[in-house]
JSON list of C-alpha atoms in Angstrom, two decimals:
[
{"chain": "A", "resi": 1, "resn": "MET", "atom": "CA", "xyz": [-29.28, -8.40, -15.25]},
{"chain": "A", "resi": 2, "resn": "SER", "atom": "CA", "xyz": [-32.73, -9.08, -13.83]},
{"chain": "A", "resi": 3, "resn": "ASP", "atom": "CA", "xyz": [-35.82, -9.56, -15.95]},
{"chain": "A", "resi": 4, "resn": "LEU", "atom": "CA", "xyz": [-37.13, -6.20, -14.70]},
{"chain": "A", "resi": 5, "resn": "ASP", "atom": "CA", "xyz": [-33.99, -4.40, -15.80]},
{"chain": "A", "resi": 6, "resn": "ALA", "atom": "CA", "xyz": [-34.18, -6.04, -19.23]},
{"chain": "A", "resi": 7, "resn": "THR", "atom": "CA", "xyz": [-37.72, -4.84, -19.79]},
{"chain": "A", "resi": 8, "resn": "GLN", "atom": "CA", "xyz": [-36.68, -1.28, -18.99]},
{"chain": "A", "resi": 9, "resn": "GLN", "atom": "CA", "xyz": [-33.98, -1.16, -21.67]},
{"chain": "A", "resi": 10, "resn": "PRO", "atom": "CA", "xyz": [-34.95, 1.13, -24.59]},
{"chain": "A", "resi": 11, "resn": "ARG", "atom": "CA", "xyz": [-35.77, -0.64, -27.79]},
{"chain": "A", "resi": 12, "resn": "ALA", "atom": "CA", "xyz": [-33.56, 0.00, -30.79]},
{"chain": "A", "resi": 13, "resn": "VAL", "atom": "CA", "xyz": [-35.09, 2.45, -33.19]},
{"chain": "A", "resi": 14, "resn": "HIS", "atom": "CA", "xyz": [-34.41, 1.60, -36.81]},
{"chain": "A", "resi": 15, "resn": "PRO", "atom": "CA", "xyz": [-34.59, 4.42, -39.39]},
{"chain": "A", "resi": 16, "resn": "PRO", "atom": "CA", "xyz": [-37.27, 4.01, -42.02]},
{"chain": "A", "resi": 17, "resn": "PRO", "atom": "CA", "xyz": [-36.04, 2.41, -45.23]},
{"chain": "A", "resi": 18, "resn": "PRO", "atom": "CA", "xyz": [-35.13, 4.86, -48.01]},
{"chain": "A", "resi": 19, "resn": "PRO", "atom": "CA", "xyz": [-37.70, 5.27, -50.80]},
{"chain": "A", "resi": 20, "resn": "ALA", "atom": "CA", "xyz": [-37.44, 2.61, -53.47]},
{"chain": "A", "resi": 21, "resn": "GLY", "atom": "CA", "xyz": [-37.52, 5.01, -56.42]},
{"chain": "A", "resi": 22, "resn": "PRO", "atom": "CA", "xyz": [-34.01, 6.49, -56.04]},
{"chain": "A", "resi": 23, "resn": "ARG", "atom": "CA", "xyz": [-32.45, 3.10, -55.29]},
{"chain": "A", "resi": 24, "resn": "ILE", "atom": "CA", "xyz": [-34.02, 1.49, -58.35]},
{"chain": "A", "resi": 25, "resn": "ALA", "atom": "CA", "xyz": [-33.08, 4.49, -60.52]},
{"chain": "A", "resi": 26, "resn": "ARG", "atom": "CA", "xyz": [-29.42, 4.12, -59.51]},
{"chain": "A", "resi": 27, "resn": "GLN", "atom": "CA", "xyz": [-29.47, 0.39, -60.25]},
{"chain": "A", "resi": 28, "resn": "ARG", "atom": "CA", "xyz": [-31.04, 0.62, -63.72]},
{"chain": "A", "resi": 29, "resn": "VAL", "atom": "CA", "xyz": [-28.96, -0.52, -66.67]},
{"chain": "A", "resi": 30, "resn": "ALA", "atom": "CA", "xyz": [-31.54, 0.60, -69.26]},
{"chain": "A", "resi": 31, "resn": "GLN", "atom": "CA", "xyz": [-33.97, 3.49, -69.51]},
{"chain": "A", "resi": 32, "resn": "PRO", "atom": "CA", "xyz": [-37.53, 2.77, -68.27]},
{"chain": "A", "resi": 33, "resn": "HIS", "atom": "CA", "xyz": [-40.47, 2.49, -70.65]},
{"chain": "A", "resi": 34, "resn": "GLY", "atom": "CA", "xyz": [-41.94, 5.77, -69.43]},
{"chain": "A", "resi": 35, "resn": "TRP", "atom": "CA", "xyz": [-38.75, 7.60, -70.38]},
{"chain": "A", "resi": 36, "resn": "TRP", "atom": "CA", "xyz": [-38.80, 6.10, -73.87]},
{"chain": "A", "resi": 37, "resn": "GLY", "atom": "CA", "xyz": [-42.47, 7.03, -74.19]},
{"chain": "A", "resi": 38, "resn": "MET", "atom": "CA", "xyz": [-41.57, 10.67, -73.56]},
{"chain": "A", "resi": 39, "resn": "VAL", "atom": "CA", "xyz": [-38.74, 10.42, -76.10]},
{"chain": "A", "resi": 40, "resn": "LEU", "atom": "CA", "xyz": [-41.15, 9.18, -78.79]},
{"chain": "A", "resi": 41, "resn": "PHE", "atom": "CA", "xyz": [-43.65, 11.91, -77.95]},
{"chain": "A", "resi": 42, "resn": "LEU", "atom": "CA", "xyz": [-40.97, 14.60, -78.15]},
{"chain": "A", "resi": 43, "resn": "CYS", "atom": "CA", "xyz": [-39.73, 13.25, -81.48]},
{"chain": "A", "resi": 44, "resn": "SER", "atom": "CA", "xyz": [-43.19, 13.83, -82.92]},
{"chain": "A", "resi": 45, "resn": "GLU", "atom": "CA", "xyz": [-43.27, 17.33, -81.44]},
{"chain": "A", "resi": 46, "resn": "ALA", "atom": "CA", "xyz": [-39.85, 18.13, -82.87]},
{"chain": "A", "resi": 47, "resn": "THR", "atom": "CA", "xyz": [-41.14, 17.03, -86.27]},
{"chain": "A", "resi": 48, "resn": "ILE", "atom": "CA", "xyz": [-44.06, 19.46, -85.98]},
{"chain": "A", "resi": 49, "resn": "PHE", "atom": "CA", "xyz": [-41.77, 22.36, -85.13]},
{"chain": "A", "resi": 50, "resn": "GLY", "atom": "CA", "xyz": [-39.36, 21.35, -87.87]},
{"chain": "A", "resi": 51, "resn": "SER", "atom": "CA", "xyz": [-42.22, 21.57, -90.35]},
{"chain": "A", "resi": 52, "resn": "LEU", "atom": "CA", "xyz": [-43.35, 24.97, -89.03]},
{"chain": "A", "resi": 53, "resn": "ILE", "atom": "CA", "xyz": [-39.83, 26.42, -89.08]},
{"chain": "A", "resi": 54, "resn": "GLY", "atom": "CA", "xyz": [-39.24, 24.99, -92.54]},
{"chain": "A", "resi": 55, "resn": "THR", "atom": "CA", "xyz": [-42.49, 26.59, -93.72]},
{"chain": "A", "resi": 56, "resn": "TYR", "atom": "CA", "xyz": [-41.40, 29.94, -92.27]},
{"chain": "A", "resi": 57, "resn": "TYR", "atom": "CA", "xyz": [-38.14, 29.96, -94.22]},
{"chain": "A", "resi": 58, "resn": "TYR", "atom": "CA", "xyz": [-39.78, 28.59, -97.36]},
{"chain": "A", "resi": 59, "resn": "LEU", "atom": "CA", "xyz": [-42.19, 31.53, -97.39]},
{"chain": "A", "resi": 60, "resn": "ASP", "atom": "CA", "xyz": [-39.34, 33.90, -96.56]},
{"chain": "A", "resi": 61, "resn": "PHE", "atom": "CA", "xyz": [-37.31, 32.76, -99.57]},
{"chain": "A", "resi": 62, "resn": "HIS", "atom": "CA", "xyz": [-40.23, 33.17, -102.00]},
{"chain": "A", "resi": 63, "resn": "VAL", "atom": "CA", "xyz": [-41.32, 36.74, -101.30]},
{"chain": "A", "resi": 64, "resn": "ALA", "atom": "CA", "xyz": [-39.60, 40.04, -101.97]},
{"chain": "A", "resi": 65, "resn": "HIS", "atom": "CA", "xyz": [-40.22, 41.56, -98.52]},
{"chain": "A", "resi": 66, "resn": "TRP", "atom": "CA", "xyz": [-40.22, 39.53, -95.30]},
{"chain": "A", "resi": 67, "resn": "PRO", "atom": "CA", "xyz": [-42.01, 40.65, -93.27]},
{"chain": "A", "resi": 68, "resn": "PRO", "atom": "CA", "xyz": [-44.23, 42.71, -95.58]},
{"chain": "A", "resi": 69, "resn": "ILE", "atom": "CA", "xyz": [-43.30, 46.38, -95.75]},
{"chain": "A", "resi": 70, "resn": "TRP", "atom": "CA", "xyz": [-46.31, 47.41, -93.64]},
{"chain": "A", "resi": 71, "resn": "ILE", "atom": "CA", "xyz": [-45.21, 45.17, -90.73]},
{"chain": "A", "resi": 72, "resn": "GLU", "atom": "CA", "xyz": [-42.32, 46.27, -88.54]},
{"chain": "A", "resi": 73, "resn": "PRO", "atom": "CA", "xyz": [-39.68, 43.58, -87.84]},
{"chain": "A", "resi": 74, "resn": "PRO", "atom": "CA", "xyz": [-39.96, 42.12, -84.31]},
{"chain": "A", "resi": 75, "resn": "LYS", "atom": "CA", "xyz": [-38.00, 43.64, -81.46]},
{"chain": "A", "resi": 76, "resn": "ILE", "atom": "CA", "xyz": [-35.11, 41.51, -80.25]},
{"chain": "A", "resi": 77, "resn": "THR", "atom": "CA", "xyz": [-34.56, 42.55, -76.64]},
{"chain": "A", "resi": 78, "resn": "ALA", "atom": "CA", "xyz": [-37.70, 41.36, -74.84]},
{"chain": "A", "resi": 79, "resn": "SER", "atom": "CA", "xyz": [-38.04, 38.01, -76.63]},
{"chain": "A", "resi": 80, "resn": "ALA", "atom": "CA", "xyz": [-34.34, 37.20, -76.34]},
{"chain": "A", "resi": 81, "resn": "ALA", "atom": "CA", "xyz": [-34.23, 38.10, -72.64]},
{"chain": "A", "resi": 82, "resn": "ALA", "atom": "CA", "xyz": [-37.33, 36.01, -71.86]},
{"chain": "A", "resi": 83, "resn": "THR", "atom": "CA", "xyz": [-35.91, 33.04, -73.76]},
{"chain": "A", "resi": 84, "resn": "GLY", "atom": "CA", "xyz": [-32.65, 33.35, -71.86]},
{"chain": "A", "resi": 85, "resn": "GLY", "atom": "CA", "xyz": [-34.58, 33.12, -68.61]},
{"chain": "A", "resi": 86, "resn": "LEU", "atom": "CA", "xyz": [-36.37, 30.00, -69.84]},
{"chain": "A", "resi": 87, "resn": "ILE", "atom": "CA", "xyz": [-33.07, 28.36, -70.74]},
{"chain": "A", "resi": 88, "resn": "LEU", "atom": "CA", "xyz": [-31.89, 28.86, -67.15]},
{"chain": "A", "resi": 89, "resn": "THR", "atom": "CA", "xyz": [-34.54, 26.37, -66.01]},
{"chain": "A", "resi": 90, "resn": "THR", "atom": "CA", "xyz": [-32.64, 23.56, -67.74]},
{"chain": "A", "resi": 91, "resn": "PRO", "atom": "CA", "xyz": [-30.01, 23.19, -64.98]},
{"chain": "A", "resi": 92, "resn": "MET", "atom": "CA", "xyz": [-32.75, 23.62, -62.37]},
{"chain": "A", "resi": 93, "resn": "LEU", "atom": "CA", "xyz": [-34.57, 20.53, -63.62]},
{"chain": "A", "resi": 94, "resn": "TRP", "atom": "CA", "xyz": [-31.31, 18.65, -63.96]},
{"chain": "A", "resi": 95, "resn": "ALA", "atom": "CA", "xyz": [-30.64, 19.49, -60.30]},
{"chain": "A", "resi": 96, "resn": "ALA", "atom": "CA", "xyz": [-34.14, 18.28, -59.39]},
{"chain": "A", "resi": 97, "resn": "VAL", "atom": "CA", "xyz": [-33.47, 14.88, -60.96]},
{"chain": "A", "resi": 98, "resn": "ARG", "atom": "CA", "xyz": [-30.09, 14.63, -59.25]},
{"chain": "A", "resi": 99, "resn": "ALA", "atom": "CA", "xyz": [-31.65, 15.50, -55.89]},
{"chain": "A", "resi": 100, "resn": "ALA", "atom": "CA", "xyz": [-34.34, 12.87, -56.41]},
{"chain": "A", "resi": 101, "resn": "ARG", "atom": "CA", "xyz": [-31.71, 10.21, -57.13]},
{"chain": "A", "resi": 102, "resn": "ARG", "atom": "CA", "xyz": [-30.21, 11.05, -53.71]},
{"chain": "A", "resi": 103, "resn": "ALA", "atom": "CA", "xyz": [-33.68, 10.62, -52.16]},
{"chain": "A", "resi": 104, "resn": "ALA", "atom": "CA", "xyz": [-33.78, 14.35, -51.33]},
{"chain": "A", "resi": 105, "resn": "ARG", "atom": "CA", "xyz": [-37.46, 14.89, -52.06]},
{"chain": "A", "resi": 106, "resn": "GLY", "atom": "CA", "xyz": [-37.59, 18.39, -50.58]},
{"chain": "A", "resi": 107, "resn": "GLN", "atom": "CA", "xyz": [-34.72, 19.61, -52.74]},
{"chain": "A", "resi": 108, "resn": "ALA", "atom": "CA", "xyz": [-36.21, 18.03, -55.84]},
{"chain": "A", "resi": 109, "resn": "MET", "atom": "CA", "xyz": [-39.57, 19.70, -55.24]},
{"chain": "A", "resi": 110, "resn": "ALA", "atom": "CA", "xyz": [-37.89, 23.05, -54.53]},
{"chain": "A", "resi": 111, "resn": "TRP", "atom": "CA", "xyz": [-36.01, 22.97, -57.84]},
{"chain": "A", "resi": 112, "resn": "VAL", "atom": "CA", "xyz": [-39.15, 22.09, -59.77]},
{"chain": "A", "resi": 113, "resn": "ALA", "atom": "CA", "xyz": [-41.09, 24.86, -58.02]},
{"chain": "A", "resi": 114, "resn": "PHE", "atom": "CA", "xyz": [-38.35, 27.39, -58.76]},
{"chain": "A", "resi": 115, "resn": "ALA", "atom": "CA", "xyz": [-38.29, 26.34, -62.41]},
{"chain": "A", "resi": 116, "resn": "PHE", "atom": "CA", "xyz": [-42.09, 26.62, -62.53]},
{"chain": "A", "resi": 117, "resn": "CYS", "atom": "CA", "xyz": [-41.95, 30.25, -61.38]},
{"chain": "A", "resi": 118, "resn": "VAL", "atom": "CA", "xyz": [-39.41, 31.18, -64.05]},
{"chain": "A", "resi": 119, "resn": "GLN", "atom": "CA", "xyz": [-41.32, 29.31, -66.75]},
{"chain": "A", "resi": 120, "resn": "ALA", "atom": "CA", "xyz": [-44.60, 30.95, -65.76]},
{"chain": "A", "resi": 121, "resn": "ALA", "atom": "CA", "xyz": [-42.94, 34.38, -65.89]},
{"chain": "A", "resi": 122, "resn": "TYR", "atom": "CA", "xyz": [-41.61, 33.55, -69.35]},
{"chain": "A", "resi": 123, "resn": "LEU", "atom": "CA", "xyz": [-45.06, 32.59, -70.58]},
{"chain": "A", "resi": 124, "resn": "GLY", "atom": "CA", "xyz": [-46.55, 35.77, -69.10]},
{"chain": "A", "resi": 125, "resn": "VAL", "atom": "CA", "xyz": [-44.03, 37.96, -70.94]},
{"chain": "A", "resi": 126, "resn": "GLN", "atom": "CA", "xyz": [-44.61, 36.07, -74.19]},
{"chain": "A", "resi": 127, "resn": "ILE", "atom": "CA", "xyz": [-48.38, 36.43, -73.90]},
{"chain": "A", "resi": 128, "resn": "VAL", "atom": "CA", "xyz": [-47.98, 40.20, -73.53]},
{"chain": "A", "resi": 129, "resn": "LEU", "atom": "CA", "xyz": [-45.72, 40.34, -76.60]},
{"chain": "A", "resi": 130, "resn": "PHE", "atom": "CA", "xyz": [-48.09, 38.07, -78.53]},
{"chain": "A", "resi": 131, "resn": "THR", "atom": "CA", "xyz": [-51.06, 40.31, -77.69]},
{"chain": "A", "resi": 132, "resn": "ASN", "atom": "CA", "xyz": [-49.15, 43.43, -78.72]},
{"chain": "A", "resi": 133, "resn": "ASP", "atom": "CA", "xyz": [-48.34, 41.83, -82.06]},
{"chain": "A", "resi": 134, "resn": "LEU", "atom": "CA", "xyz": [-52.00, 40.96, -82.60]},
{"chain": "A", "resi": 135, "resn": "ASN", "atom": "CA", "xyz": [-52.84, 44.64, -82.16]},
{"chain": "A", "resi": 136, "resn": "THR", "atom": "CA", "xyz": [-50.39, 45.46, -84.97]},
{"chain": "A", "resi": 137, "resn": "PHE", "atom": "CA", "xyz": [-51.11, 42.74, -87.56]},
{"chain": "A", "resi": 138, "resn": "THR", "atom": "CA", "xyz": [-53.20, 39.57, -87.75]},
{"chain": "A", "resi": 139, "resn": "PRO", "atom": "CA", "xyz": [-52.74, 35.96, -88.90]},
{"chain": "A", "resi": 140, "resn": "HIS", "atom": "CA", "xyz": [-55.19, 36.61, -91.75]},
{"chain": "A", "resi": 141, "resn": "GLY", "atom": "CA", "xyz": [-53.46, 39.61, -93.28]},
{"chain": "A", "resi": 142, "resn": "SER", "atom": "CA", "xyz": [-50.44, 37.91, -94.84]},
{"chain": "A", "resi": 143, "resn": "ALA", "atom": "CA", "xyz": [-48.50, 34.66, -95.10]},
{"chain": "A", "resi": 144, "resn": "TYR", "atom": "CA", "xyz": [-46.00, 36.16, -92.68]},
{"chain": "A", "resi": 145, "resn": "GLY", "atom": "CA", "xyz": [-48.66, 36.83, -90.07]},
{"chain": "A", "resi": 146, "resn": "SER", "atom": "CA", "xyz": [-50.09, 33.34, -90.50]},
{"chain": "A", "resi": 147, "resn": "ILE", "atom": "CA", "xyz": [-46.84, 31.42, -89.95]},
{"chain": "A", "resi": 148, "resn": "TYR", "atom": "CA", "xyz": [-45.57, 33.89, -87.34]},
{"chain": "A", "resi": 149, "resn": "PHE", "atom": "CA", "xyz": [-48.55, 33.49, -85.05]},
{"chain": "A", "resi": 150, "resn": "THR", "atom": "CA", "xyz": [-48.89, 29.75, -85.71]},
{"chain": "A", "resi": 151, "resn": "LEU", "atom": "CA", "xyz": [-45.27, 29.10, -84.74]},
{"chain": "A", "resi": 152, "resn": "LEU", "atom": "CA", "xyz": [-45.45, 31.21, -81.59]},
{"chain": "A", "resi": 153, "resn": "ALA", "atom": "CA", "xyz": [-48.84, 29.85, -80.54]},
{"chain": "A", "resi": 154, "resn": "ALA", "atom": "CA", "xyz": [-47.61, 26.26, -80.91]},
{"chain": "A", "resi": 155, "resn": "HIS", "atom": "CA", "xyz": [-44.58, 27.00, -78.77]},
{"chain": "A", "resi": 156, "resn": "HIS", "atom": "CA", "xyz": [-46.57, 28.84, -76.09]},
{"chain": "A", "resi": 157, "resn": "ALA", "atom": "CA", "xyz": [-49.02, 25.93, -75.93]},
{"chain": "A", "resi": 158, "resn": "HIS", "atom": "CA", "xyz": [-46.15, 23.55, -75.21]},
{"chain": "A", "resi": 159, "resn": "VAL", "atom": "CA", "xyz": [-44.90, 25.83, -72.44]},
{"chain": "A", "resi": 160, "resn": "LEU", "atom": "CA", "xyz": [-48.39, 25.83, -70.93]},
{"chain": "A", "resi": 161, "resn": "VAL", "atom": "CA", "xyz": [-48.50, 22.03, -71.06]},
{"chain": "A", "resi": 162, "resn": "GLY", "atom": "CA", "xyz": [-45.12, 21.96, -69.32]},
{"chain": "A", "resi": 163, "resn": "LEU", "atom": "CA", "xyz": [-46.42, 24.18, -66.52]},
{"chain": "A", "resi": 164, "resn": "ILE", "atom": "CA", "xyz": [-49.34, 21.82, -65.99]},
{"chain": "A", "resi": 165, "resn": "LEU", "atom": "CA", "xyz": [-46.92, 18.90, -65.85]},
{"chain": "A", "resi": 166, "resn": "ASP", "atom": "CA", "xyz": [-44.82, 20.80, -63.28]},
{"chain": "A", "resi": 167, "resn": "LEU", "atom": "CA", "xyz": [-47.81, 21.16, -61.00]},
{"chain": "A", "resi": 168, "resn": "GLY", "atom": "CA", "xyz": [-48.82, 17.55, -61.48]},
{"chain": "A", "resi": 169, "resn": "ILE", "atom": "CA", "xyz": [-45.37, 16.24, -60.58]},
{"chain": "A", "resi": 170, "resn": "LEU", "atom": "CA", "xyz": [-45.13, 18.53, -57.55]},
{"chain": "A", "resi": 171, "resn": "TRP", "atom": "CA", "xyz": [-48.50, 17.30, -56.31]},
{"chain": "A", "resi": 172, "resn": "LYS", "atom": "CA", "xyz": [-47.59, 13.64, -56.80]},
{"chain": "A", "resi": 173, "resn": "LEU", "atom": "CA", "xyz": [-44.20, 13.99, -55.15]},
{"chain": "A", "resi": 174, "resn": "TRP", "atom": "CA", "xyz": [-45.85, 15.67, -52.18]},
{"chain": "A", "resi": 175, "resn": "ARG", "atom": "CA", "xyz": [-48.55, 13.00, -51.89]},
{"chain": "A", "resi": 176, "resn": "HIS", "atom": "CA", "xyz": [-46.64, 9.85, -52.80]},
{"chain": "A", "resi": 177, "resn": "GLY", "atom": "CA", "xyz": [-42.97, 10.65, -52.35]},
{"chain": "A", "resi": 178, "resn": "LEU", "atom": "CA", "xyz": [-40.14, 9.37, -54.50]},
{"chain": "A", "resi": 179, "resn": "ASP", "atom": "CA", "xyz": [-41.58, 6.01, -55.45]},
{"chain": "A", "resi": 180, "resn": "ARG", "atom": "CA", "xyz": [-40.45, 4.29, -58.63]},
{"chain": "A", "resi": 181, "resn": "TYR", "atom": "CA", "xyz": [-43.35, 5.59, -60.75]},
{"chain": "A", "resi": 182, "resn": "TRP", "atom": "CA", "xyz": [-42.93, 9.26, -59.90]},
{"chain": "A", "resi": 183, "resn": "MET", "atom": "CA", "xyz": [-39.14, 9.10, -60.19]},
{"chain": "A", "resi": 184, "resn": "ILE", "atom": "CA", "xyz": [-39.75, 8.20, -63.83]},
{"chain": "A", "resi": 185, "resn": "GLY", "atom": "CA", "xyz": [-42.34, 10.98, -64.02]},
{"chain": "A", "resi": 186, "resn": "LEU", "atom": "CA", "xyz": [-39.82, 13.53, -62.77]},
{"chain": "A", "resi": 187, "resn": "ARG", "atom": "CA", "xyz": [-37.25, 12.37, -65.31]},
{"chain": "A", "resi": 188, "resn": "GLY", "atom": "CA", "xyz": [-39.85, 12.58, -68.05]},
{"chain": "A", "resi": 189, "resn": "LEU", "atom": "CA", "xyz": [-40.73, 16.11, -66.97]},
{"chain": "A", "resi": 190, "resn": "ALA", "atom": "CA", "xyz": [-37.08, 17.18, -67.10]},
{"chain": "A", "resi": 191, "resn": "LEU", "atom": "CA", "xyz": [-36.67, 15.63, -70.55]},
{"chain": "A", "resi": 192, "resn": "TYR", "atom": "CA", "xyz": [-39.78, 17.43, -71.76]},
{"chain": "A", "resi": 193, "resn": "TRP", "atom": "CA", "xyz": [-38.40, 20.80, -70.67]},
{"chain": "A", "resi": 194, "resn": "TYR", "atom": "CA", "xyz": [-34.95, 20.10, -72.13]},
{"chain": "A", "resi": 195, "resn": "VAL", "atom": "CA", "xyz": [-36.55, 19.71, -75.55]},
{"chain": "A", "resi": 196, "resn": "VAL", "atom": "CA", "xyz": [-39.01, 22.60, -75.13]},
{"chain": "A", "resi": 197, "resn": "ASN", "atom": "CA", "xyz": [-36.17, 24.90, -74.10]},
{"chain": "A", "resi": 198, "resn": "ALA", "atom": "CA", "xyz": [-34.12, 23.86, -77.12]},
{"chain": "A", "resi": 199, "resn": "LEU", "atom": "CA", "xyz": [-37.12, 24.46, -79.37]},
{"chain": "A", "resi": 200, "resn": "ALA", "atom": "CA", "xyz": [-37.58, 27.87, -77.74]},
{"chain": "A", "resi": 201, "resn": "VAL", "atom": "CA", "xyz": [-34.14, 28.87, -78.98]},
{"chain": "A", "resi": 202, "resn": "LEU", "atom": "CA", "xyz": [-34.96, 27.71, -82.52]},
{"chain": "A", "resi": 203, "resn": "VAL", "atom": "CA", "xyz": [-38.33, 29.48, -82.45]},
{"chain": "A", "resi": 204, "resn": "VAL", "atom": "CA", "xyz": [-36.96, 32.79, -81.18]},
{"chain": "A", "resi": 205, "resn": "VAL", "atom": "CA", "xyz": [-34.07, 32.73, -83.67]},
{"chain": "A", "resi": 206, "resn": "THR", "atom": "CA", "xyz": [-36.55, 32.03, -86.46]},
{"chain": "A", "resi": 207, "resn": "VAL", "atom": "CA", "xyz": [-39.07, 34.76, -85.64]},
{"chain": "A", "resi": 208, "resn": "LEU", "atom": "CA", "xyz": [-36.35, 37.32, -84.89]},
{"chain": "A", "resi": 209, "resn": "SER", "atom": "CA", "xyz": [-34.32, 36.50, -88.02]},
{"chain": "A", "resi": 210, "resn": "PRO", "atom": "CA", "xyz": [-35.71, 39.50, -90.00]},
{"chain": "A", "resi": 211, "resn": "SER", "atom": "CA", "xyz": [-34.28, 41.79, -87.29]},
{"chain": "A", "resi": 212, "resn": "PHE", "atom": "CA", "xyz": [-30.72, 40.42, -87.42]}
]
């Protein structure tokens, strides 16, 4: 083959290397520090909710009427249905993490975005119910009103924080891809929602318990 023919041969095109984040995640033998940081944070949050739920039942056991006779027990249907929708986001975030481990960034972002929409709808429904309750009774009128609104407000605040984290992770995955840092961030986000969803079940069972 002449030198001219050799120069005309197409050069081999090598595919770009896969992102490092998924490869490192598959090779880990221990959880990263960021994951453990989220675990410690969520332990403190679970303690807060444990105290609030314990306070709710403590007050319940020490009064003759719970809620007070002038307050109608909460309706079950809307709150239970909204909480069921929130629980459905748990497998969505699990799927996002699994997609990220396969280096499928688009799929991971799609699952997070889908979960965000459901979680935002949940918060919207809960805000409407919360506002309707405020028009019926207030946190200052009774011990029931105080713990009822405190427990729900704390939970709704955690849902709002989770929505902000969703947007932050989506932005970072879009800008930086599945590098090692944001792989840990995605796992931390999923862990956060696993715990918040579990707490949502405990909260809704607690506040709806007078209606059972």
